[in-house]
């Protein structure tokens, strides 16, 4: 099967970009902005640039009640489709299998 046959809708985050929402989703889809910035740096991009390119309807910067800035993954189905497309979905620890 050709990858283009299953090309998901929405902006393509690229391989490195698909890893970030997967990481964020596994941590409850919301994380402090400082944690997200470190994760994005490891993958070669900035969190703010990623959010701007993907759209705030999918992922956005917000503020907690205590004033702490966070990044929230809003559109988890979009993230799931791209993680599957790039084969970077991180299984829950109960789903790991011994070989």
Short mmCIF file of C-alpha atoms in Angstrom, two decimals:
data_model
loop_
_atom_site.label_atom_id
_atom_site.label_comp_id
_atom_site.label_asym_id
_atom_site.label_seq_id
_atom_site.Cartn_x
_atom_site.Cartn_y
_atom_site.Cartn_z
CA UNK A 1 0.00 0.00 0.00
CA UNK A 2 1.27 3.44 -0.90
CA UNK A 3 1.45 6.02 1.91
CA UNK A 4 -0.55 8.50 -0.18
CA UNK A 5 -3.51 6.07 -0.13
CA UNK A 6 -3.99 6.76 3.59
CA UNK A 7 -2.91 10.39 3.72
CA UNK A 8 -4.70 11.91 6.76
CA UNK A 9 -6.65 15.16 6.67
CA UNK A 10 -5.28 18.34 8.14
CA UNK A 11 -1.79 19.80 8.10
CA UNK A 12 1.07 17.32 7.93
CA UNK A 13 3.27 17.73 11.03
CA UNK A 14 6.09 15.71 9.48
CA UNK A 15 7.80 12.83 11.23
CA UNK A 16 9.38 14.90 14.02
CA UNK A 17 6.16 16.86 14.42
CA UNK A 18 4.07 13.68 14.75
CA UNK A 19 6.24 12.55 17.66
CA UNK A 20 5.46 15.69 19.67
CA UNK A 21 1.64 15.34 19.83
CA UNK A 22 2.13 11.65 20.64
CA UNK A 23 4.34 12.59 23.55
CA UNK A 24 1.85 15.24 24.65
CA UNK A 25 -1.15 12.91 24.35
CA UNK A 26 0.55 10.26 26.47
CA UNK A 27 0.91 12.89 29.21
CA UNK A 28 -2.77 13.82 29.35
CA UNK A 29 -2.76 16.13 26.28
CA UNK A 30 -1.65 19.11 28.38
CA UNK A 31 1.80 20.00 29.63
CA UNK A 32 3.78 22.99 30.89
CA UNK A 33 5.14 25.08 28.06
CA UNK A 34 8.70 24.71 29.35
CA UNK A 35 8.46 20.89 29.10
CA UNK A 36 7.04 21.16 25.58
CA UNK A 37 9.74 23.56 24.45
CA UNK A 38 12.44 21.13 25.61
CA UNK A 39 10.76 18.24 23.79
CA UNK A 40 10.39 20.24 20.58
CA UNK A 41 14.03 21.38 20.72
CA UNK A 42 15.10 17.73 20.78
CA UNK A 43 13.07 17.19 17.60
CA UNK A 44 14.50 20.24 15.82
CA UNK A 45 11.70 22.82 15.95
CA UNK A 46 10.11 25.31 18.33
CA UNK A 47 6.78 24.76 20.06
CA UNK A 48 5.40 28.15 19.02
CA UNK A 49 6.28 27.63 15.35
CA UNK A 50 4.74 24.16 15.44
CA UNK A 51 1.49 25.47 16.96
CA UNK A 52 1.32 28.29 14.44
CA UNK A 53 1.80 25.92 11.50
CA UNK A 54 -0.67 23.29 12.76
CA UNK A 55 -3.39 25.71 13.87
CA UNK A 56 -4.87 26.54 17.26
CA UNK A 57 -7.88 24.34 16.50
CA UNK A 58 -5.49 21.37 16.86
CA UNK A 59 -2.93 22.45 19.44
CA UNK A 60 -2.67 25.68 21.43
CA UNK A 61 -1.00 27.60 24.21
CA UNK A 62 -3.22 28.31 27.19
CA UNK A 63 -3.00 29.33 30.78
CA UNK A 64 -3.91 27.37 33.91
CA UNK A 65 -5.82 29.01 36.75
CA UNK A 66 -2.54 29.62 38.57
CA UNK A 67 -1.14 31.60 35.62
CA UNK A 68 1.16 28.82 34.44
CA UNK A 69 1.38 28.58 30.63
CA UNK A 70 0.65 25.19 29.08
CA UNK A 71 0.34 23.61 25.67
CA UNK A 72 -2.85 21.65 25.09
CA UNK A 73 -3.48 19.09 22.37
CA UNK A 74 -7.04 19.92 21.34
CA UNK A 75 -7.61 17.64 18.35
CA UNK A 76 -6.48 14.20 19.48
CA UNK A 77 -8.03 12.35 16.50
CA UNK A 78 -5.90 14.49 14.15
CA UNK A 79 -2.81 13.63 16.19
CA UNK A 80 -3.72 9.92 16.24
CA UNK A 81 -4.07 9.79 12.45
CA UNK A 82 -0.65 11.38 11.90
CA UNK A 83 1.04 9.23 14.56
CA UNK A 84 -0.36 6.15 12.82
CA UNK A 85 0.65 7.47 9.40
CA UNK A 86 4.27 7.98 10.53
CA UNK A 87 4.18 4.82 12.69
CA UNK A 88 5.24 6.68 15.84
CA UNK A 89 2.27 5.92 18.10
CA UNK A 90 3.51 5.26 21.63
CA UNK A 91 1.66 2.33 23.18
CA UNK A 92 0.44 2.44 26.73
CA UNK A 93 2.73 0.45 29.05
CA UNK A 94 0.11 -2.32 29.32
CA UNK A 95 0.20 -2.77 25.53
CA UNK A 96 3.89 -3.62 25.24
CA UNK A 97 4.49 -7.21 24.23
CA UNK A 98 7.51 -9.40 24.88
CA UNK A 99 9.02 -10.94 21.80
#
